[in-house]
PDB file of C-alpha atoms in Angstrom:
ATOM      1  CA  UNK A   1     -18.855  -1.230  53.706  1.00 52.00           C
ATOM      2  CA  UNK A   2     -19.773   0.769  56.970  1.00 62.00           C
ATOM      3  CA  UNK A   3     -17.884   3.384  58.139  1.00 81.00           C
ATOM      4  CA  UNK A   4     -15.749   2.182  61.515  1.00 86.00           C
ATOM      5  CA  UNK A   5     -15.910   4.673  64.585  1.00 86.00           C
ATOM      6  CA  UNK A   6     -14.852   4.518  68.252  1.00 87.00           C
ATOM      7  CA  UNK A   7     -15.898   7.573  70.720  1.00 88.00           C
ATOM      8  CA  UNK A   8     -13.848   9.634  72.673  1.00 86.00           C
ATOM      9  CA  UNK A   9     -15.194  10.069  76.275  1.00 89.00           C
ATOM     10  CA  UNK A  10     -13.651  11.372  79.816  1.00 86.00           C
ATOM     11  CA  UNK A  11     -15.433   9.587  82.527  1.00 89.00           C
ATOM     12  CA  UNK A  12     -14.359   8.121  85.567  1.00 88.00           C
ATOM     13  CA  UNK A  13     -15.962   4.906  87.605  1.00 89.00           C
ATOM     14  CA  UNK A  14     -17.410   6.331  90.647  1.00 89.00           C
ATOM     15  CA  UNK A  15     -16.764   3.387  92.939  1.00 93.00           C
ATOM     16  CA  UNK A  16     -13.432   2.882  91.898  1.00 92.00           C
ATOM     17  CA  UNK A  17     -13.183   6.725  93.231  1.00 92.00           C
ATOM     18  CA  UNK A  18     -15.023   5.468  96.218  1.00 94.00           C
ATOM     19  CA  UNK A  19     -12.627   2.392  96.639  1.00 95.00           C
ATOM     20  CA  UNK A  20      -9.969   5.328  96.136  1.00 94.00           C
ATOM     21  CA  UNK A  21     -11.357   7.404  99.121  1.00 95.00           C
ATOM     22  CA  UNK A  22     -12.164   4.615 101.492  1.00 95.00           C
ATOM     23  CA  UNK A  23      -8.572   3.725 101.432  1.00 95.00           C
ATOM     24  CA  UNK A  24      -7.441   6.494 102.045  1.00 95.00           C
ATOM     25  CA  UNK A  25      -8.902   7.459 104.534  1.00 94.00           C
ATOM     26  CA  UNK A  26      -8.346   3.776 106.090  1.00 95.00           C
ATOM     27  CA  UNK A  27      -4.224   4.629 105.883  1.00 94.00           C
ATOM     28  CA  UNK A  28      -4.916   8.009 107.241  1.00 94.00           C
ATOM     29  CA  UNK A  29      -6.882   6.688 110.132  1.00 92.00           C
ATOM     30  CA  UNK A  30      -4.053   3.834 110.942  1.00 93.00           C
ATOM     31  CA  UNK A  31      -0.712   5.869 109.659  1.00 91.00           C
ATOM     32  CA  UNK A  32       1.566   7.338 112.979  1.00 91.00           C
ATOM     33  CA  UNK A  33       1.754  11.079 110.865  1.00 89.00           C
ATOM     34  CA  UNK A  34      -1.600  11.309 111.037  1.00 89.00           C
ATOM     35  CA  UNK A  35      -2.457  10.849 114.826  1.00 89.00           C
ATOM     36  CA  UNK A  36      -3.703  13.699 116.843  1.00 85.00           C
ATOM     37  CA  UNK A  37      -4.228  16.286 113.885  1.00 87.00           C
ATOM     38  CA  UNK A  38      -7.825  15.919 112.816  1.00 88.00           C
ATOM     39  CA  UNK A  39      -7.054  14.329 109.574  1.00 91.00           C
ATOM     40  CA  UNK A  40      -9.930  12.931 107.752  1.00 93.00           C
ATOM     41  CA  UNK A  41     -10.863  12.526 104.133  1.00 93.00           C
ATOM     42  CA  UNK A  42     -14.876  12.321 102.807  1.00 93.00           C
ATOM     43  CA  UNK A  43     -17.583  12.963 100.608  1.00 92.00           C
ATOM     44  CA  UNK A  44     -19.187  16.192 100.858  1.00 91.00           C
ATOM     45  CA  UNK A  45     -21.997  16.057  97.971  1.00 87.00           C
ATOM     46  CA  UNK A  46     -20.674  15.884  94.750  1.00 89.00           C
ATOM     47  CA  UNK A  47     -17.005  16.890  96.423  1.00 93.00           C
ATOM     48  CA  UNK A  48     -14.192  15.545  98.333  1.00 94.00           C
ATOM     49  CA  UNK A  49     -13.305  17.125 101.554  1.00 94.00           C
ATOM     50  CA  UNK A  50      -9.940  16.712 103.447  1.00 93.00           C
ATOM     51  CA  UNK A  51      -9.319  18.135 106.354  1.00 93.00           C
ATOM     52  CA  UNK A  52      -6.650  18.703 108.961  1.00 93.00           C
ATOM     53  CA  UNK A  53      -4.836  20.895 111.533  1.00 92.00           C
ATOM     54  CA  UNK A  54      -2.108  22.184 109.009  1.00 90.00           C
ATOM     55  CA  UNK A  55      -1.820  23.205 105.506  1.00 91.00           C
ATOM     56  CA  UNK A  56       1.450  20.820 105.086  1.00 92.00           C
ATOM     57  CA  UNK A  57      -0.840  17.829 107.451  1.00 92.00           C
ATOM     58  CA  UNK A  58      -4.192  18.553 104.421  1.00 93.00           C
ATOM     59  CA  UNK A  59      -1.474  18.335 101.436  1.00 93.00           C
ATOM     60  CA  UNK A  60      -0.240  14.998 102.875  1.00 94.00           C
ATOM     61  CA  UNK A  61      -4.036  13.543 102.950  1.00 94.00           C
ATOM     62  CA  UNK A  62      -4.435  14.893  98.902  1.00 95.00           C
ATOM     63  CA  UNK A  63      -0.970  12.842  98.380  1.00 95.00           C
ATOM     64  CA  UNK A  64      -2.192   9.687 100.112  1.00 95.00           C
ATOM     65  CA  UNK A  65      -5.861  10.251  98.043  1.00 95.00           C
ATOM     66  CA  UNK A  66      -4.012  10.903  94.915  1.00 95.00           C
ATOM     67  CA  UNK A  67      -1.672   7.532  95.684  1.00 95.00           C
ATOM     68  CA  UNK A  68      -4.903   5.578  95.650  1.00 95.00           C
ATOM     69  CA  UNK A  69      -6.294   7.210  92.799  1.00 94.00           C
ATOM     70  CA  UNK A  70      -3.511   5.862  90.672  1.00 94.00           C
ATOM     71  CA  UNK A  71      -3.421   2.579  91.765  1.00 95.00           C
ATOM     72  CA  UNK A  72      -7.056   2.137  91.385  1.00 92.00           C
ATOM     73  CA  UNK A  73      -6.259   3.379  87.405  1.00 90.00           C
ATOM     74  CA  UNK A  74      -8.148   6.570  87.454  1.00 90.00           C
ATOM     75  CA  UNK A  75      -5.598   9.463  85.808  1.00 89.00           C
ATOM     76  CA  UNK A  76      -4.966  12.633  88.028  1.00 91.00           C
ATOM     77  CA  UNK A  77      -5.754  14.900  85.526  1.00 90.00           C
ATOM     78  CA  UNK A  78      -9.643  14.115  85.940  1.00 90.00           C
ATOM     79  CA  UNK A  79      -9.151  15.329  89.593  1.00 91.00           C
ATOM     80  CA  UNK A  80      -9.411  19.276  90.246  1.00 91.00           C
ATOM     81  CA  UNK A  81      -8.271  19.858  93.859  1.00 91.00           C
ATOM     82  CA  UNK A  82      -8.297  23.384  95.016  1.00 89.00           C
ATOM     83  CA  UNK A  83      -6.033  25.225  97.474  1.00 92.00           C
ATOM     84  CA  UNK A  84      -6.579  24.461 101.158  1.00 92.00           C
ATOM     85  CA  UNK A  85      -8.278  26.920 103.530  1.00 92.00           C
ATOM     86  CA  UNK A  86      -8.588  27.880 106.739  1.00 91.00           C
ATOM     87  CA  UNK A  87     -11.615  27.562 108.367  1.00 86.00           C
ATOM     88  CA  UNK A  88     -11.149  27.828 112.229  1.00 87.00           C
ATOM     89  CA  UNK A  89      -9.172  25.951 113.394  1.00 88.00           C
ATOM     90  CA  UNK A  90      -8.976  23.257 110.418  1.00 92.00           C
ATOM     91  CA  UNK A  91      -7.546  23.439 106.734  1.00 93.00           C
ATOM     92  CA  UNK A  92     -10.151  22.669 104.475  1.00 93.00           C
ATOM     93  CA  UNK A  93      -9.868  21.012 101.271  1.00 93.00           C
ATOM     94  CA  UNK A  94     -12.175  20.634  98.485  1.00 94.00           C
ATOM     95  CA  UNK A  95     -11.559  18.382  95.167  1.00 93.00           C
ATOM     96  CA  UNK A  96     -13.932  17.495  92.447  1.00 92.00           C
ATOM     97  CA  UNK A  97     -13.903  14.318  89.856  1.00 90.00           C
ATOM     98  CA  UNK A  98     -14.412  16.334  86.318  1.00 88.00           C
ATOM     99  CA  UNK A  99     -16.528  14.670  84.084  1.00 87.00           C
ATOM    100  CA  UNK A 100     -16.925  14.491  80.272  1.00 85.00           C
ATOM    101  CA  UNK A 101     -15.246  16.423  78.078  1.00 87.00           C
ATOM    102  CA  UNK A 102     -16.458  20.602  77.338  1.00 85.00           C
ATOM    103  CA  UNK A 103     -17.124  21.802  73.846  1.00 88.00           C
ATOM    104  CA  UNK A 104     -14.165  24.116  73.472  1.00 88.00           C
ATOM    105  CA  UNK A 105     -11.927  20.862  74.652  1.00 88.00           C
ATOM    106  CA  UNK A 106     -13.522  18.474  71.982  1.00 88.00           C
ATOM    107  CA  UNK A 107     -13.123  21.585  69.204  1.00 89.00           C
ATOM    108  CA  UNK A 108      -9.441  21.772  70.258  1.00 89.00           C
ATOM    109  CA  UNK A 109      -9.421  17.279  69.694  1.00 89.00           C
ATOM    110  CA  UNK A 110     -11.360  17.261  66.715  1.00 90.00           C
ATOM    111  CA  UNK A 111      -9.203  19.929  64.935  1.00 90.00           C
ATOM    112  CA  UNK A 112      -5.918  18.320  66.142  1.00 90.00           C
ATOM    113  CA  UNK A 113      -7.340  15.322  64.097  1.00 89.00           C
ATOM    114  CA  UNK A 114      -8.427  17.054  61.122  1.00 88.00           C
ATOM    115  CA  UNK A 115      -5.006  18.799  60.943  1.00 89.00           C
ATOM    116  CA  UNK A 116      -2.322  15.724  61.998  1.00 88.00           C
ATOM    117  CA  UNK A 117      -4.680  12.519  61.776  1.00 82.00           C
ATOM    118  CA  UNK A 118      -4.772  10.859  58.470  1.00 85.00           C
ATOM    119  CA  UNK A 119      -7.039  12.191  55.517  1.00 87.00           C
ATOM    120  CA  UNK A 120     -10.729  10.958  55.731  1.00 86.00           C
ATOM    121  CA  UNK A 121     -11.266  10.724  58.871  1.00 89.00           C
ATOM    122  CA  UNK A 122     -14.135  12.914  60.507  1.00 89.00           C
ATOM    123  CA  UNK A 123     -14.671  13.536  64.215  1.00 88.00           C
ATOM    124  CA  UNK A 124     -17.883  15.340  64.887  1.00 88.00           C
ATOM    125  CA  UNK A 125     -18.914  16.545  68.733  1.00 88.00           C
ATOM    126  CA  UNK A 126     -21.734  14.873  70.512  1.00 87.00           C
ATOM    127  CA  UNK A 127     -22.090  16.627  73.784  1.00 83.00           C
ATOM    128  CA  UNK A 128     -19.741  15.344  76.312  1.00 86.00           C
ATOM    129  CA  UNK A 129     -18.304  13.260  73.800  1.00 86.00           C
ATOM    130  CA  UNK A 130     -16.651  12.790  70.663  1.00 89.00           C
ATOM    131  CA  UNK A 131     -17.217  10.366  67.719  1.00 90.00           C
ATOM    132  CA  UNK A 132     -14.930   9.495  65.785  1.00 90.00           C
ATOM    133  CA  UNK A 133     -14.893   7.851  62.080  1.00 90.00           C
ATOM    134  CA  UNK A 134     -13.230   6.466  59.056  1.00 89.00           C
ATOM    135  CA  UNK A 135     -13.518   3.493  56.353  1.00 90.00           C
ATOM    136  CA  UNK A 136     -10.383   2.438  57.352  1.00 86.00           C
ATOM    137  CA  UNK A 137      -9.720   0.731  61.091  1.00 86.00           C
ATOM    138  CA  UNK A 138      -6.178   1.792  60.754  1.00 89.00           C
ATOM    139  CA  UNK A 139      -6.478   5.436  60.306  1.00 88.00           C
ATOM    140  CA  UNK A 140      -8.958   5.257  63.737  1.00 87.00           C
ATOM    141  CA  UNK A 141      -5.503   3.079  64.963  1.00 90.00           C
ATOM    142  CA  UNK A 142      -3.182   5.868  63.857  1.00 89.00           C
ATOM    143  CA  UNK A 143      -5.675   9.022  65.537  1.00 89.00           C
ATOM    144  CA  UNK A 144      -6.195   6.867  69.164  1.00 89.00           C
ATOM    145  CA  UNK A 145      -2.203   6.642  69.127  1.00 89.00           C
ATOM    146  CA  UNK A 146      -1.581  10.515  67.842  1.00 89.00           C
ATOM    147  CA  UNK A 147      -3.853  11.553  70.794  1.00 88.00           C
ATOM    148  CA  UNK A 148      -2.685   9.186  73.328  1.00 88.00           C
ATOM    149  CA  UNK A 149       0.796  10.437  72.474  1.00 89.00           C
ATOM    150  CA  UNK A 150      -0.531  14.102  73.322  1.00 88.00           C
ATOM    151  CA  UNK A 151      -0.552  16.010  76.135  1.00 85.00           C
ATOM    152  CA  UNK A 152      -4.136  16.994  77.085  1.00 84.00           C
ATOM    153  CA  UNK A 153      -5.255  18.324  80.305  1.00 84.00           C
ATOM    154  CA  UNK A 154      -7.842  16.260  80.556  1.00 84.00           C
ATOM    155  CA  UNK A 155      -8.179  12.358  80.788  1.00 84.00           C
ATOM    156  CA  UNK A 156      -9.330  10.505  77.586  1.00 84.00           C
ATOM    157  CA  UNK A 157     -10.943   6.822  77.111  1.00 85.00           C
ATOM    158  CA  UNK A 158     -11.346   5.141  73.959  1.00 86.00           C
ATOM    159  CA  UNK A 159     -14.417   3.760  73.951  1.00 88.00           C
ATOM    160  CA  UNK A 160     -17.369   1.557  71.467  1.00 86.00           C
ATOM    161  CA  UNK A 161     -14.715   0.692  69.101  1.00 82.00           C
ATOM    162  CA  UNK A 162     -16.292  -0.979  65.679  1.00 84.00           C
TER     163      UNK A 162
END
């Protein structure tokens, strides 16, 4: 019998991010807090840019973005929001959606299962990702509930289960 496998993967849905943002910045645009300060939230390339009149005022736009985020079922941790800046007038800031999952992040996953998982069951590292194998369906069972019971800081799907 084949070996069963699933892979491990952090990605997010870009237009459920762009659902995210759009609402957002559709409460920030129609909420009485927000009148008269500049505050707007966009894309900027590859990043999100919120700005506004204030530091506290910028904060409050992250918190409404991040409020959207999570009801759209995209986990903060795959957000990386920097520290707002002055620019002029306006506070400035920038956030990124972090992709995939780096090679010294999948080392640290793959020898957390190796060392707590149950016996015969390899993970190997392909790129951004991680694959994940066993004979048995129930040892890949046991490792996807060991690491959802862990505290990464990074998001992780489950994903091509067979």
């Amino acid at each position: 019998m084949a070996d069963s496998s699933f892979d491990i993967v952090s990605k997010v849905e870009r237009q459920e991010v762009d659902n995210a943002l759009n609402q957002a910045a559709k409460e920030i645009s129609q909420r009485y807090d927000f009148k008269g300060v500049g505050a707007s939230i966009s894309w900027s390339g590859e990043k999100i840019l919120m700005e506004a009149n204030s530091e506290d005022r910028v904060k409050a736009v992250l918190d409404v973005f991040q409020s959207k985020l999570i009801k759209r079922g995209i986990s903060l941790k795959a957000l990386d929001a920097g520290e707002p800046q002055l620019s002029g007038k306006e506070y400035k800031l920038f956030a990124s959606i972090q992709e995939g999952i780096s090679q010294e992040n999948a080392k640290k996953v793959a020898k957390l299962i190796r060392d707590e998982g149950p016996k015969g069951v390899k993970a190997q590292v392909q790129g951004d990702e991680l694959r994940v194998s066993s004979k048995s369906r129930d040892d890949l069972q046991a490792v996807i509930a060991l690491l959802k019971n862990q505290d990464f800081d990074f998001a992780l799907q489950f994903v091509n289960y067979r």
